[in-house]
Amino acid sequence: AQTVTQSQPEMSVQEAETVTLSCTYDTSENNYYLFWYKQPPSRQMILVIRQEAYKQQNATENRFSVNFQKAAKSFSLKISDSQLGDTAMYFCAFSNSGNTPLVFGKGTRLSVIA
Amino acid sequence: AAGVIQSPRHLIKEKRETATLKCYPIPRHDTVYWYQQGPGQDPQFLISFYEKMQSDKGSIPDRFSAQQFSDYHSELNMSSLELGDSALYFCASSFQGGYYGYTFGSGTRLTVV
């Protein structure tokens, strides 16, 4: 079974600074998808960024980018120019190809400090 | 754009009662997933349906059942409710799984008293 590990339960960052959230995963599959979801206090689950395992290029969405290291099974999220609205729980998630469910990590609670 | 719609948003039930949660996926999405998220925890997968057939099963208690109807909406039925069932229940839908990504509803917050 696939597992997702987030080793940082809590992190904090100063406004406008850069922060990196770590995620590792375990799978024997070669084709899969990785995601970062943001869950603010409203508890809504919001997709931040998505990476396809067969693509070597790291995904980027505005201030959010990932460092995908397939051999190391690592998928970290970098948030640049952190904003107060980035304060949330961040979940790393994995899915196999096909209509398979997402598997989530335990989450990292990020606080952006003014 | 249409999103995943869940109802009700909040639900309060007493122990041993029954609850029904509803989910309306994004049109043309072929798979619906149900998740349970306890306080301070990550979402746990319960069950999914692909084209109205059960496709995957996770840690869903025997007291819970679910189905997907001909109009593609799905319902999660929970019986003999326990205090530990208090959680946020998410529904998500997708088209071709991770290829296009998963979209989550706003969740139903169930409180069992």
CSV table of N, CA, C and O in Angstrom, one decimal, chain B:
chain,number,residue,atom,x,y,z
B,1,ALA,N,-17.7,28.0,-12.7
B,1,ALA,CA,-17.7,26.6,-12.9
B,1,ALA,C,-18.4,25.8,-11.8
B,1,ALA,O,-18.4,26.2,-10.6
B,2,ALA,N,-19.1,24.7,-12.2
B,2,ALA,CA,-19.8,23.9,-11.2
B,2,ALA,C,-18.8,23.3,-10.3
B,2,ALA,O,-17.7,22.9,-10.7
B,3,GLY,N,-19.2,23.2,-9.0
B,3,GLY,CA,-18.3,22.5,-8.0
B,3,GLY,C,-19.0,21.3,-7.5
B,3,GLY,O,-20.1,20.9,-7.9
B,4,VAL,N,-18.4,20.6,-6.6
B,4,VAL,CA,-19.0,19.4,-5.9
B,4,VAL,C,-19.9,20.0,-4.8
B,4,VAL,O,-19.4,20.8,-3.9
B,5,ILE,N,-21.1,19.6,-4.8
B,5,ILE,CA,-22.1,20.1,-3.8
B,5,ILE,C,-22.4,19.0,-2.8
B,5,ILE,O,-22.7,17.9,-3.1
B,6,GLN,N,-22.2,19.4,-1.5
B,6,GLN,CA,-22.6,18.4,-0.4
B,6,GLN,C,-23.7,19.0,0.4
B,6,GLN,O,-23.7,20.2,0.7
B,7,SER,N,-24.6,18.2,0.9
B,7,SER,CA,-25.6,18.6,1.8
B,7,SER,C,-25.9,17.5,2.8
B,7,SER,O,-25.7,16.3,2.6
B,8,PRO,N,-26.3,17.9,4.1
B,8,PRO,CA,-26.3,19.3,4.5
B,8,PRO,C,-24.9,19.8,4.9
B,8,PRO,O,-24.0,19.0,4.9
B,9,ARG,N,-24.7,21.0,5.2
B,9,ARG,CA,-23.4,21.5,5.6
B,9,ARG,C,-23.1,21.1,7.1
B,9,ARG,O,-21.9,20.8,7.4
B,10,HIS,N,-24.1,21.1,7.9
B,10,HIS,CA,-24.0,20.8,9.3
B,10,HIS,C,-25.1,19.8,9.7
B,10,HIS,O,-26.2,20.0,9.2
B,11,LEU,N,-24.8,18.9,10.6
B,11,LEU,CA,-25.8,17.9,11.0
B,11,LEU,C,-25.5,17.5,12.4
B,11,LEU,O,-24.4,17.2,12.8
B,12,ILE,N,-26.5,17.6,13.3
B,12,ILE,CA,-26.4,17.2,14.7
B,12,ILE,C,-27.3,16.0,14.9
B,12,ILE,O,-28.5,16.1,14.6
B,13,LYS,N,-26.8,14.9,15.4
B,13,LYS,CA,-27.6,13.7,15.6
B,13,LYS,C,-27.2,13.2,17.0
B,13,LYS,O,-26.2,13.4,17.6
B,14,GLU,N,-28.2,12.4,17.5
B,14,GLU,CA,-27.9,11.7,18.8
B,14,GLU,C,-27.4,10.3,18.6
B,14,GLU,O,-27.5,9.8,17.5
B,15,LYS,N,-26.7,9.8,19.6
B,15,LYS,CA,-26.2,8.5,19.5
B,15,LYS,C,-27.3,7.5,19.1
B,15,LYS,O,-28.5,7.6,19.5
B,16,ARG,N,-26.9,6.5,18.3
B,16,ARG,CA,-27.8,5.4,17.8
B,16,ARG,C,-28.8,5.9,16.8
B,16,ARG,O,-29.5,5.1,16.2
B,17,GLU,N,-28.7,7.2,16.4
B,17,GLU,CA,-29.6,7.7,15.3
B,17,GLU,C,-28.9,7.3,13.9
B,17,GLU,O,-27.8,6.8,13.9
B,18,THR,N,-29.6,7.7,12.9
B,18,THR,CA,-29.2,7.5,11.5
B,18,THR,C,-29.0,8.8,10.8
B,18,THR,O,-29.7,9.7,11.1
B,19,ALA,N,-28.0,8.9,10.0
B,19,ALA,CA,-27.7,10.1,9.2
B,19,ALA,C,-27.5,9.7,7.7
B,19,ALA,O,-27.0,8.7,7.4
B,20,THR,N,-27.9,10.6,6.8
B,20,THR,CA,-27.7,10.5,5.4
B,20,THR,C,-27.0,11.7,4.9
B,20,THR,O,-27.6,12.8,5.0
B,21,LEU,N,-25.9,11.6,4.3
B,21,LEU,CA,-25.2,12.7,3.7
B,21,LEU,C,-25.2,12.5,2.1
B,21,LEU,O,-25.2,11.4,1.6
B,22,LYS,N,-25.4,13.7,1.5
B,22,LYS,CA,-25.6,13.7,0.0
B,22,LYS,C,-24.4,14.4,-0.7
B,22,LYS,O,-23.8,15.4,-0.1
B,23,CYS,N,-24.1,13.9,-1.9
B,23,CYS,CA,-23.0,14.5,-2.7
B,23,CYS,C,-23.4,14.6,-4.1
B,23,CYS,O,-23.9,13.6,-4.7
B,24,TYR,N,-23.3,15.7,-4.7
B,24,TYR,CA,-23.5,15.9,-6.1
B,24,TYR,C,-22.2,16.3,-6.8
B,24,TYR,O,-21.7,17.4,-6.6
B,25,PRO,N,-21.7,15.3,-7.6
B,25,PRO,CA,-20.4,15.6,-8.2
B,25,PRO,C,-20.4,16.6,-9.4
B,25,PRO,O,-21.5,16.9,-9.8
B,26,ILE,N,-19.3,17.0,-9.8
B,26,ILE,CA,-19.2,17.8,-11.0
B,26,ILE,C,-19.7,17.1,-12.2
B,26,ILE,O,-19.4,15.9,-12.4
B,27,PRO,N,-20.6,17.7,-13.0
B,27,PRO,CA,-21.1,17.0,-14.2
B,27,PRO,C,-20.0,16.4,-15.1
B,27,PRO,O,-18.9,17.0,-15.3
B,28,ARG,N,-20.2,15.2,-15.5
B,28,ARG,CA,-19.3,14.4,-16.4
B,28,ARG,C,-18.1,13.8,-15.6
B,28,ARG,O,-17.3,13.2,-16.2
B,29,HIS,N,-18.0,14.1,-14.3
B,29,HIS,CA,-17.0,13.4,-13.5
B,29,HIS,C,-17.5,11.9,-13.3
B,29,HIS,O,-18.7,11.7,-13.1
B,30,ASP,N,-16.5,11.0,-13.5
B,30,ASP,CA,-17.0,9.6,-13.5
B,30,ASP,C,-16.8,8.8,-12.1
B,30,ASP,O,-17.2,7.7,-12.0
B,31,THR,N,-16.1,9.5,-11.2
B,31,THR,CA,-15.8,8.8,-9.9
B,31,THR,C,-16.1,9.7,-8.7
B,31,THR,O,-15.8,10.9,-8.8
B,32,VAL,N,-16.7,9.1,-7.7
B,32,VAL,CA,-17.0,9.9,-6.5
B,32,VAL,C,-16.3,9.2,-5.3
B,32,VAL,O,-16.3,7.9,-5.3
B,33,TYR,N,-15.7,10.0,-4.4
B,33,TYR,CA,-15.0,9.4,-3.3
B,33,TYR,C,-15.6,10.0,-2.0
B,33,TYR,O,-15.9,11.2,-2.0
B,34,TRP,N,-15.6,9.2,-0.9
B,34,TRP,CA,-16.0,9.7,0.4
B,34,TRP,C,-14.8,9.6,1.3
B,34,TRP,O,-14.2,8.6,1.4
B,35,TYR,N,-14.6,10.7,2.1
B,35,TYR,CA,-13.6,10.7,3.1
B,35,TYR,C,-14.2,11.2,4.4
B,35,TYR,O,-15.1,12.0,4.5
B,36,GLN,N,-13.5,10.7,5.5
B,36,GLN,CA,-13.8,11.1,6.9
B,36,GLN,C,-12.6,11.8,7.5
B,36,GLN,O,-11.5,11.3,7.4
B,37,GLN,N,-12.8,13.0,8.0
B,37,GLN,CA,-11.7,13.7,8.7
B,37,GLN,C,-12.1,14.1,10.1
B,37,GLN,O,-12.9,15.0,10.3
B,38,GLY,N,-11.4,13.4,11.0
B,38,GLY,CA,-11.6,13.7,12.4
B,38,GLY,C,-10.9,15.0,12.8
B,38,GLY,O,-10.0,15.5,12.1
B,39,PRO,N,-11.1,15.6,14.0
B,39,PRO,CA,-10.5,16.8,14.4
B,39,PRO,C,-9.0,16.6,14.5
B,39,PRO,O,-8.5,15.7,15.1
B,40,GLY,N,-8.2,17.5,13.8
B,40,GLY,CA,-6.8,17.5,13.8
B,40,GLY,C,-6.2,16.3,13.0
B,40,GLY,O,-5.0,16.0,13.2
B,41,GLN,N,-7.0,15.6,12.2
B,41,GLN,CA,-6.5,14.5,11.5
B,41,GLN,C,-6.5,14.7,10.0
B,41,GLN,O,-7.0,15.6,9.5
B,42,ASP,N,-5.8,13.8,9.3
B,42,ASP,CA,-5.9,13.8,7.8
B,42,ASP,C,-7.1,13.1,7.4
B,42,ASP,O,-7.7,12.3,8.1
B,43,PRO,N,-7.6,13.4,6.1
B,43,PRO,CA,-8.8,12.7,5.6
B,43,PRO,C,-8.5,11.2,5.4
B,43,PRO,O,-7.5,10.8,4.8
B,44,GLN,N,-9.4,10.4,5.8
B,44,GLN,CA,-9.3,9.0,5.7
B,44,GLN,C,-10.4,8.5,4.6
B,44,GLN,O,-11.6,8.8,4.7
B,45,PHE,N,-9.9,7.7,3.7
B,45,PHE,CA,-10.8,7.3,2.6
B,45,PHE,C,-11.8,6.2,3.1
B,45,PHE,O,-11.4,5.3,3.8
B,46,LEU,N,-13.0,6.4,2.7
B,46,LEU,CA,-14.1,5.5,3.1
B,46,LEU,C,-14.4,4.5,2.0
B,46,LEU,O,-14.4,3.3,2.1
B,47,ILE,N,-14.9,5.1,0.8
B,47,ILE,CA,-15.4,4.3,-0.3
B,47,ILE,C,-15.5,5.2,-1.5
B,47,ILE,O,-15.5,6.4,-1.4
B,48,SER,N,-15.5,4.5,-2.7
B,48,SER,CA,-15.6,5.3,-3.9
B,48,SER,C,-16.5,4.5,-4.9
B,48,SER,O,-16.6,3.3,-4.8
B,49,PHE,N,-17.0,5.3,-5.9
B,49,PHE,CA,-17.8,4.7,-6.9
B,49,PHE,C,-17.3,5.2,-8.3
B,49,PHE,O,-17.1,6.4,-8.5
B,50,TYR,N,-17.2,4.3,-9.2
B,50,TYR,CA,-16.8,4.6,-10.6
B,50,TYR,C,-18.0,4.2,-11.5
B,50,TYR,O,-18.4,3.0,-11.5
B,51,GLU,N,-18.6,5.2,-12.2
B,51,GLU,CA,-19.7,4.9,-13.0
B,51,GLU,C,-20.8,4.1,-12.3
B,51,GLU,O,-21.3,3.1,-12.8
B,52,LYS,N,-21.1,4.6,-11.1
B,52,LYS,CA,-22.2,4.0,-10.3
B,52,LYS,C,-21.9,2.7,-9.7
B,52,LYS,O,-22.8,2.1,-9.0
B,53,MET,N,-20.7,2.1,-9.9
B,53,MET,CA,-20.4,0.9,-9.3
B,53,MET,C,-19.3,1.1,-8.2
B,53,MET,O,-18.4,1.9,-8.4
B,54,GLN,N,-19.4,0.4,-7.1
B,54,GLN,CA,-18.4,0.5,-6.1
B,54,GLN,C,-17.1,0.1,-6.6
B,54,GLN,O,-16.9,-0.9,-7.2
B,55,SER,N,-16.0,1.0,-6.5
B,55,SER,CA,-14.8,0.7,-7.1
B,55,SER,C,-13.7,0.4,-6.0
B,55,SER,O,-12.9,-0.5,-6.2
B,56,ASP,N,-13.6,1.2,-5.0
B,56,ASP,CA,-12.6,1.0,-3.9
B,56,ASP,C,-13.3,1.1,-2.6
B,56,ASP,O,-14.2,1.8,-2.4
B,57,LYS,N,-12.7,0.4,-1.6
B,57,LYS,CA,-13.3,0.4,-0.3
B,57,LYS,C,-12.1,0.7,0.7
B,57,LYS,O,-11.1,0.0,0.7
B,58,GLY,N,-12.3,1.6,1.6
B,58,GLY,CA,-11.3,1.9,2.6
B,58,GLY,C,-11.8,1.5,4.0
B,58,GLY,O,-12.3,0.5,4.2
B,59,SER,N,-11.5,2.4,4.9
B,59,SER,CA,-11.8,2.1,6.3
B,59,SER,C,-13.3,2.5,6.7
B,59,SER,O,-13.5,3.2,7.7
B,60,ILE,N,-14.2,2.0,5.9
B,60,ILE,CA,-15.6,2.3,6.2
B,60,ILE,C,-16.2,1.3,7.1
B,60,ILE,O,-16.1,0.1,6.9
B,61,PRO,N,-16.8,1.7,8.3
B,61,PRO,CA,-17.4,0.8,9.2
B,61,PRO,C,-18.6,0.1,8.6
B,61,PRO,O,-19.2,0.6,7.7
B,62,ASP,N,-18.9,-1.1,9.1
B,62,ASP,CA,-20.0,-1.9,8.6
B,62,ASP,C,-21.3,-1.1,8.9
B,62,ASP,O,-22.3,-1.4,8.2
B,63,ARG,N,-21.4,-0.2,9.8
B,63,ARG,CA,-22.6,0.6,10.1
B,63,ARG,C,-22.9,1.6,9.0
B,63,ARG,O,-23.9,2.2,9.0
B,64,PHE,N,-21.9,1.8,8.1
B,64,PHE,CA,-22.0,2.8,7.1
B,64,PHE,C,-22.2,2.1,5.7
B,64,PHE,O,-21.7,1.0,5.5
B,65,SER,N,-23.0,2.7,4.9
B,65,SER,CA,-23.2,2.2,3.5
B,65,SER,C,-23.3,3.4,2.6
B,65,SER,O,-23.6,4.5,3.0
B,66,ALA,N,-23.0,3.1,1.3
B,66,ALA,CA,-23.1,4.2,0.4
B,66,ALA,C,-23.6,3.7,-1.0
B,66,ALA,O,-23.4,2.5,-1.3
B,67,GLN,N,-24.0,4.6,-1.8
B,67,GLN,CA,-24.4,4.2,-3.2
B,67,GLN,C,-24.4,5.4,-4.1
B,67,GLN,O,-24.4,6.5,-3.6
B,68,GLN,N,-24.3,5.1,-5.3
B,68,GLN,CA,-24.3,6.2,-6.3
B,68,GLN,C,-25.5,5.9,-7.2
B,68,GLN,O,-25.7,4.8,-7.7
B,69,PHE,N,-26.3,6.9,-7.5
B,69,PHE,CA,-27.6,6.8,-8.2
B,69,PHE,C,-27.4,7.1,-9.7
B,69,PHE,O,-26.4,7.5,-10.1
B,70,SER,N,-28.5,6.9,-10.4
B,70,SER,CA,-28.5,7.0,-11.9
B,70,SER,C,-28.1,8.4,-12.3
B,70,SER,O,-27.6,8.6,-13.4
B,71,ASP,N,-28.4,9.4,-11.5
B,71,ASP,CA,-28.1,10.8,-11.8
B,71,ASP,C,-26.7,11.2,-11.3
B,71,ASP,O,-26.3,12.3,-11.4
B,72,TYR,N,-25.9,10.2,-10.8
B,72,TYR,CA,-24.5,10.3,-10.4
B,72,TYR,C,-24.4,10.9,-9.0
B,72,TYR,O,-23.3,10.9,-8.5
B,73,HIS,N,-25.5,11.3,-8.4
B,73,HIS,CA,-25.3,11.8,-7.0
B,73,HIS,C,-25.1,10.6,-6.1
B,73,HIS,O,-25.5,9.5,-6.4
B,74,SER,N,-24.4,10.8,-5.0
B,74,SER,CA,-24.1,9.7,-4.1
B,74,SER,C,-24.6,10.0,-2.7
B,74,SER,O,-24.7,11.2,-2.3
B,75,GLU,N,-24.9,9.0,-1.9
B,75,GLU,CA,-25.3,9.2,-0.6
B,75,GLU,C,-24.6,8.2,0.4
B,75,GLU,O,-24.3,7.1,0.0
B,76,LEU,N,-24.2,8.8,1.5
B,76,LEU,CA,-23.5,8.0,2.5
B,76,LEU,C,-24.5,7.9,3.7
B,76,LEU,O,-24.9,8.9,4.3
B,77,ASN,N,-24.9,6.6,4.0
B,77,ASN,CA,-25.8,6.3,5.0
B,77,ASN,C,-25.1,5.8,6.3
B,77,ASN,O,-24.3,4.9,6.1
B,78,MET,N,-25.3,6.4,7.4
B,78,MET,CA,-24.6,6.1,8.6
B,78,MET,C,-25.7,5.7,9.7
B,78,MET,O,-26.5,6.5,10.0
B,79,SER,N,-25.6,4.5,10.2
B,79,SER,CA,-26.5,4.0,11.2
B,79,SER,C,-25.9,3.8,12.5
B,79,SER,O,-24.6,3.7,12.6
B,80,SER,N,-26.7,3.7,13.6
B,80,SER,CA,-26.2,3.4,14.9
B,80,SER,C,-25.0,4.3,15.3
B,80,SER,O,-24.0,3.9,15.7
B,81,LEU,N,-25.3,5.6,15.1
B,81,LEU,CA,-24.2,6.6,15.2
B,81,LEU,C,-23.6,6.5,16.6
B,81,LEU,O,-24.2,6.3,17.6
B,82,GLU,N,-22.2,6.7,16.6
B,82,GLU,CA,-21.5,6.8,17.8
B,82,GLU,C,-20.8,8.1,18.0
B,82,GLU,O,-20.6,8.9,17.0
B,83,LEU,N,-20.4,8.5,19.2
B,83,LEU,CA,-19.7,9.8,19.4
B,83,LEU,C,-18.5,9.9,18.5
B,83,LEU,O,-18.2,11.0,18.0
B,84,GLY,N,-17.8,8.8,18.3
B,84,GLY,CA,-16.6,8.8,17.5
B,84,GLY,C,-16.8,9.1,16.0
B,84,GLY,O,-15.9,9.3,15.3
B,85,ASP,N,-18.1,9.1,15.6
B,85,ASP,CA,-18.4,9.3,14.2
B,85,ASP,C,-18.4,10.8,13.9
B,85,ASP,O,-18.5,11.3,12.8
B,86,SER,N,-18.3,11.6,15.0
B,86,SER,CA,-18.3,13.1,14.8
B,86,SER,C,-17.1,13.5,14.0
B,86,SER,O,-15.9,13.2,14.4
B,87,ALA,N,-17.3,14.1,12.9
B,87,ALA,CA,-16.1,14.4,12.0
B,87,ALA,C,-16.7,15.3,10.8
B,87,ALA,O,-17.9,15.5,10.7
B,88,LEU,N,-15.7,15.7,10.0
B,88,LEU,CA,-16.0,16.3,8.7
B,88,LEU,C,-16.0,15.3,7.6
B,88,LEU,O,-15.0,14.5,7.5
B,89,TYR,N,-17.1,15.2,6.9
B,89,TYR,CA,-17.2,14.2,5.8
B,89,TYR,C,-17.1,14.9,4.5
B,89,TYR,O,-17.9,15.7,4.1
B,90,PHE,N,-16.1,14.5,3.7
B,90,PHE,CA,-15.9,15.1,2.4
B,90,PHE,C,-16.3,14.2,1.3
B,90,PHE,O,-16.1,13.0,1.4
B,91,CYS,N,-16.8,14.8,0.3
B,91,CYS,CA,-17.0,14.1,-1.0
B,91,CYS,C,-16.1,14.7,-2.0
B,91,CYS,O,-15.9,16.0,-2.0
B,92,ALA,N,-15.5,13.9,-2.9
B,92,ALA,CA,-14.7,14.5,-3.9
B,92,ALA,C,-15.1,13.8,-5.2
B,92,ALA,O,-15.6,12.6,-5.2
B,93,SER,N,-14.9,14.4,-6.4
B,93,SER,CA,-15.2,13.8,-7.6
B,93,SER,C,-14.0,14.0,-8.6
B,93,SER,O,-13.2,14.9,-8.4
B,94,SER,N,-13.9,13.1,-9.5
B,94,SER,CA,-12.8,13.2,-10.5
B,94,SER,C,-13.2,12.7,-11.9
B,94,SER,O,-14.2,11.9,-11.9
B,95,PHE,N,-12.5,13.1,-12.9
B,95,PHE,CA,-12.6,12.5,-14.2
B,95,PHE,C,-11.3,11.9,-14.6
B,95,PHE,O,-10.3,12.7,-14.6
B,96,GLN,N,-11.2,10.6,-14.7
B,96,GLN,CA,-9.9,10.0,-15.0
B,96,GLN,C,-8.9,10.2,-13.9
B,96,GLN,O,-7.7,10.3,-14.1
B,97,GLY,N,-9.4,10.2,-12.6
B,97,GLY,CA,-8.6,10.2,-11.5
B,97,GLY,C,-7.6,11.3,-11.4
B,97,GLY,O,-7.9,12.5,-11.6
B,98,GLY,N,-6.3,11.0,-11.1
B,98,GLY,CA,-5.3,12.0,-10.9
B,98,GLY,C,-4.9,12.8,-12.2
B,98,GLY,O,-4.3,13.8,-12.1
B,99,TYR,N,-5.3,12.2,-13.3
B,99,TYR,CA,-4.9,12.9,-14.6
B,99,TYR,C,-5.4,14.3,-14.6
B,99,TYR,O,-4.7,15.3,-15.0
B,100,TYR,N,-6.7,14.5,-14.2
B,100,TYR,CA,-7.3,15.8,-14.2
B,100,TYR,C,-7.4,16.4,-12.8
B,100,TYR,O,-7.9,17.5,-12.6
B,101,GLY,N,-7.1,15.5,-11.8
B,101,GLY,CA,-7.2,16.0,-10.4
B,101,GLY,C,-8.5,15.7,-9.8
B,101,GLY,O,-9.5,15.2,-10.4
B,102,TYR,N,-8.6,15.9,-8.5
B,102,TYR,CA,-9.7,15.6,-7.7
B,102,TYR,C,-10.3,17.0,-7.1
B,102,TYR,O,-9.5,17.8,-6.7
B,103,THR,N,-11.6,17.1,-7.1
B,103,THR,CA,-12.2,18.3,-6.6
B,103,THR,C,-13.1,17.9,-5.4
B,103,THR,O,-13.9,17.0,-5.5
B,104,PHE,N,-12.9,18.7,-4.3
B,104,PHE,CA,-13.6,18.4,-3.1
B,104,PHE,C,-14.8,19.3,-2.9
B,104,PHE,O,-14.7,20.5,-3.2
B,105,GLY,N,-15.8,18.8,-2.2
B,105,GLY,CA,-16.9,19.6,-1.8
B,105,GLY,C,-16.5,20.3,-0.5
B,105,GLY,O,-15.4,20.1,0.0
B,106,SER,N,-17.4,21.1,0.0
B,106,SER,CA,-17.1,21.9,1.3
B,106,SER,C,-17.3,21.0,2.5
B,106,SER,O,-16.9,21.5,3.6
B,107,GLY,N,-17.8,19.8,2.4
B,107,GLY,CA,-17.9,18.9,3.5
B,107,GLY,C,-19.2,19.0,4.3
B,107,GLY,O,-19.9,20.1,4.2
B,108,THR,N,-19.5,18.0,5.0
B,108,THR,CA,-20.6,18.0,6.0
B,108,THR,C,-20.0,17.7,7.3
B,108,THR,O,-19.3,16.8,7.6
B,109,ARG,N,-20.3,18.7,8.2
B,109,ARG,CA,-19.8,18.5,9.6
B,109,ARG,C,-20.9,17.8,10.4
B,109,ARG,O,-21.9,18.4,10.7
B,110,LEU,N,-20.6,16.6,10.8
B,110,LEU,CA,-21.5,15.8,11.6
B,110,LEU,C,-21.1,15.8,13.1
B,110,LEU,O,-19.9,15.5,13.4
B,111,THR,N,-22.0,16.1,13.9
B,111,THR,CA,-21.8,16.1,15.4
B,111,THR,C,-22.7,15.1,16.0
B,111,THR,O,-24.0,15.2,15.8
B,112,VAL,N,-22.2,14.1,16.7
B,112,VAL,CA,-23.0,13.2,17.4
B,112,VAL,C,-23.0,13.5,18.9
B,112,VAL,O,-21.9,13.6,19.5
B,113,VAL,N,-24.2,13.6,19.4
B,113,VAL,CA,-24.2,14.0,20.9
B,113,VAL,C,-24.9,12.9,21.7
B,113,VAL,O,-25.6,12.1,21.1
